[in-house]
């Protein structure tokens, strides 16, 4: 079994609810999410149709239960969870990355960046040929956010959502 992690990464150091799994690392905050690959792929792909995160979130809230295609009992979070985090903490600068590997070989590696509330369409990375070329733009947006290290290499913390939650809970005690 391989690594499977999704997280919102932001430079916004708000007072986050203690029940929200999150880590302050260097100049950024990493908020792991318990999402399926289908859910985050849908979220990122649909974002390409909007210019600002605000208008995109408003659109998502018009959908029945935000996205009925992503309901699964295997995951705690869904599209609603992403919307709630972004709105609750008024995030304007962040990226979302979903990374999986199998037998130490990268499998899925989805990404999107939002800077000053604007969805950076040239940041979107999905397996669809339309987005593959954006892979090289990730570093530019990570630098803007202040992410200058590979957080996913910390497999003790970010192997999967459960390992992140355990590490977070252990540090809370």
Short mmCIF file of C-alpha atoms in Angstrom, two decimals:
data_model
loop_
_atom_site.label_atom_id
_atom_site.label_comp_id
_atom_site.label_asym_id
_atom_site.label_seq_id
_atom_site.Cartn_x
_atom_site.Cartn_y
_atom_site.Cartn_z
CA UNK A 1 0.00 0.00 0.00
CA UNK A 2 1.29 3.48 -0.83
CA UNK A 3 1.00 7.04 0.31
CA UNK A 4 -2.34 8.80 -0.24
CA UNK A 5 -2.73 12.35 1.07
CA UNK A 6 -4.66 15.49 0.24
CA UNK A 7 -4.18 18.87 1.90
CA UNK A 8 -4.83 22.56 1.71
CA UNK A 9 -1.57 24.49 2.03
CA UNK A 10 -1.75 28.18 2.93
CA UNK A 11 0.38 31.00 4.25
CA UNK A 12 -2.57 32.35 6.23
CA UNK A 13 -1.91 31.77 9.91
CA UNK A 14 -5.41 32.13 11.28
CA UNK A 15 -6.60 30.87 14.62
CA UNK A 16 -7.71 27.46 13.40
CA UNK A 17 -10.24 25.41 15.34
CA UNK A 18 -8.45 22.83 17.47
CA UNK A 19 -10.74 20.12 16.03
CA UNK A 20 -9.41 20.82 12.53
CA UNK A 21 -6.33 18.72 11.84
CA UNK A 22 -3.66 21.24 10.83
CA UNK A 23 0.07 21.79 11.16
CA UNK A 24 2.17 24.94 11.25
CA UNK A 25 5.37 24.18 9.33
CA UNK A 26 7.90 26.91 8.66
CA UNK A 27 5.87 29.76 7.12
CA UNK A 28 2.84 27.76 6.09
CA UNK A 29 -0.15 25.85 7.41
CA UNK A 30 -0.99 22.37 6.13
CA UNK A 31 -4.58 21.19 6.55
CA UNK A 32 -4.90 17.50 5.64
CA UNK A 33 -8.23 16.41 4.16
CA UNK A 34 -9.84 13.00 4.20
CA UNK A 35 -11.00 13.05 0.57
CA UNK A 36 -11.24 10.57 -2.25
CA UNK A 37 -9.30 11.16 -5.42
CA UNK A 38 -12.56 11.45 -7.36
CA UNK A 39 -13.79 14.22 -5.07
CA UNK A 40 -10.68 16.38 -5.29
CA UNK A 41 -10.31 15.73 -9.02
CA UNK A 42 -13.89 16.94 -9.52
CA UNK A 43 -13.31 19.99 -7.30
CA UNK A 44 -10.16 21.00 -9.19
CA UNK A 45 -11.53 20.32 -12.67
CA UNK A 46 -14.72 22.33 -12.04
CA UNK A 47 -12.66 25.24 -10.65
CA UNK A 48 -11.27 25.75 -14.17
CA UNK A 49 -14.68 27.21 -15.12
CA UNK A 50 -14.40 30.13 -12.67
CA UNK A 51 -12.09 33.08 -12.18
CA UNK A 52 -12.39 33.60 -8.44
CA UNK A 53 -12.70 31.21 -5.54
CA UNK A 54 -15.62 33.23 -4.20
CA UNK A 55 -17.75 32.74 -7.32
CA UNK A 56 -16.76 29.08 -7.49
CA UNK A 57 -17.77 28.41 -3.89
CA UNK A 58 -21.09 30.18 -4.47
CA UNK A 59 -21.72 27.92 -7.46
CA UNK A 60 -20.83 24.78 -5.47
CA UNK A 61 -23.32 25.74 -2.78
CA UNK A 62 -26.13 25.68 -5.37
CA UNK A 63 -25.53 21.98 -6.10
CA UNK A 64 -27.49 19.33 -4.20
CA UNK A 65 -25.38 18.46 -1.15
CA UNK A 66 -22.58 20.24 -3.04
CA UNK A 67 -21.76 17.11 -5.01
CA UNK A 68 -23.71 13.91 -4.77
CA UNK A 69 -21.17 12.04 -6.91
CA UNK A 70 -18.59 12.09 -4.14
CA UNK A 71 -20.57 10.58 -1.29
CA UNK A 72 -18.64 7.71 0.25
CA UNK A 73 -18.57 6.21 3.70
CA UNK A 74 -14.82 5.64 3.38
CA UNK A 75 -14.02 9.36 3.67
CA UNK A 76 -14.99 11.89 6.33
CA UNK A 77 -14.65 14.95 4.11
CA UNK A 78 -16.36 16.01 0.89
CA UNK A 79 -16.80 19.13 -1.24
CA UNK A 80 -18.74 20.72 1.62
CA UNK A 81 -15.71 20.32 3.88
CA UNK A 82 -13.45 22.16 1.45
CA UNK A 83 -15.97 25.00 1.06
CA UNK A 84 -16.39 25.27 4.84
CA UNK A 85 -12.64 25.49 5.49
CA UNK A 86 -12.04 28.10 2.78
CA UNK A 87 -15.00 30.24 3.89
CA UNK A 88 -14.58 29.83 7.64
CA UNK A 89 -10.94 30.91 7.56
CA UNK A 90 -11.42 33.31 4.62
CA UNK A 91 -8.54 31.73 2.73
CA UNK A 92 -7.37 33.80 -0.23
CA UNK A 93 -3.88 32.29 -0.79
CA UNK A 94 -3.69 28.54 -0.86
CA UNK A 95 -3.06 25.46 -2.89
CA UNK A 96 -4.65 22.04 -2.73
CA UNK A 97 -2.63 18.98 -3.56
CA UNK A 98 -3.69 15.36 -3.77
CA UNK A 99 -0.84 12.90 -4.02
CA UNK A 100 -0.82 9.11 -4.20
CA UNK A 101 1.80 6.52 -4.87
CA UNK A 102 1.85 2.78 -5.19
CA UNK A 103 5.03 0.80 -4.40
CA UNK A 104 6.98 4.09 -4.17
CA UNK A 105 5.89 5.05 -7.70
CA UNK A 106 3.84 8.29 -7.97
CA UNK A 107 0.33 7.67 -9.20
CA UNK A 108 -2.06 10.65 -8.91
CA UNK A 109 -0.70 14.14 -8.33
CA UNK A 110 -3.48 16.75 -8.61
CA UNK A 111 -2.97 20.43 -7.79
CA UNK A 112 -4.60 23.85 -7.86
CA UNK A 113 -3.51 27.26 -6.56
CA UNK A 114 -5.59 30.26 -5.54
CA UNK A 115 -3.73 33.55 -5.12
CA UNK A 116 -5.45 36.67 -3.78
CA UNK A 117 -8.78 34.91 -4.28
CA UNK A 118 -8.09 34.27 -7.96
CA UNK A 119 -8.10 30.73 -9.32
CA UNK A 120 -4.81 30.29 -11.18
CA UNK A 121 -5.89 28.23 -14.15
CA UNK A 122 -2.30 27.67 -15.23
CA UNK A 123 -1.72 25.94 -11.89
CA UNK A 124 -4.28 23.19 -12.41
CA UNK A 125 -2.65 19.78 -12.69
CA UNK A 126 -4.78 16.75 -13.50
CA UNK A 127 -4.20 13.64 -15.60
CA UNK A 128 -6.19 15.16 -18.46
CA UNK A 129 -3.81 16.20 -21.26
CA UNK A 130 -5.18 19.75 -21.06
CA UNK A 131 -3.56 20.23 -17.63
CA UNK A 132 -0.33 18.21 -17.79
CA UNK A 133 1.69 21.18 -19.04
CA UNK A 134 0.82 23.15 -15.91
CA UNK A 135 2.96 20.85 -13.75
CA UNK A 136 5.96 23.19 -14.05
CA UNK A 137 3.92 26.17 -12.74
CA UNK A 138 3.42 24.54 -9.34
CA UNK A 139 6.75 25.73 -8.02
CA UNK A 140 5.90 29.34 -8.91
CA UNK A 141 2.65 29.23 -6.95
CA UNK A 142 4.18 27.30 -4.05
CA UNK A 143 6.80 30.05 -3.77
CA UNK A 144 4.10 32.73 -3.67
CA UNK A 145 2.38 30.85 -0.85
CA UNK A 146 5.72 30.39 0.93
CA UNK A 147 5.99 26.65 0.45
CA UNK A 148 9.65 25.98 -0.23
CA UNK A 149 9.87 22.32 0.81
CA UNK A 150 8.16 19.08 -0.13
CA UNK A 151 5.70 18.49 2.67
CA UNK A 152 4.61 15.13 1.26
CA UNK A 153 8.07 13.65 1.91
CA UNK A 154 7.26 13.71 5.64
CA UNK A 155 5.53 10.34 5.39
CA UNK A 156 5.40 9.92 9.18
CA UNK A 157 2.95 12.81 9.24
CA UNK A 158 1.50 12.84 5.74
CA UNK A 159 1.32 9.20 4.67
CA UNK A 160 -2.46 9.40 4.71
CA UNK A 161 -5.16 11.31 6.55
CA UNK A 162 -5.24 8.87 9.46
CA UNK A 163 -1.50 9.22 10.10
CA UNK A 164 -1.87 13.02 10.00
CA UNK A 165 -4.77 12.91 12.44
CA UNK A 166 -2.85 10.61 14.80
CA UNK A 167 0.21 12.89 14.71
CA UNK A 168 -1.98 15.94 15.30
CA UNK A 169 -3.80 14.30 18.21
CA UNK A 170 -0.52 13.12 19.74
CA UNK A 171 0.84 16.69 19.64
CA UNK A 172 -2.35 18.08 21.19
CA UNK A 173 -1.89 16.07 24.38
#
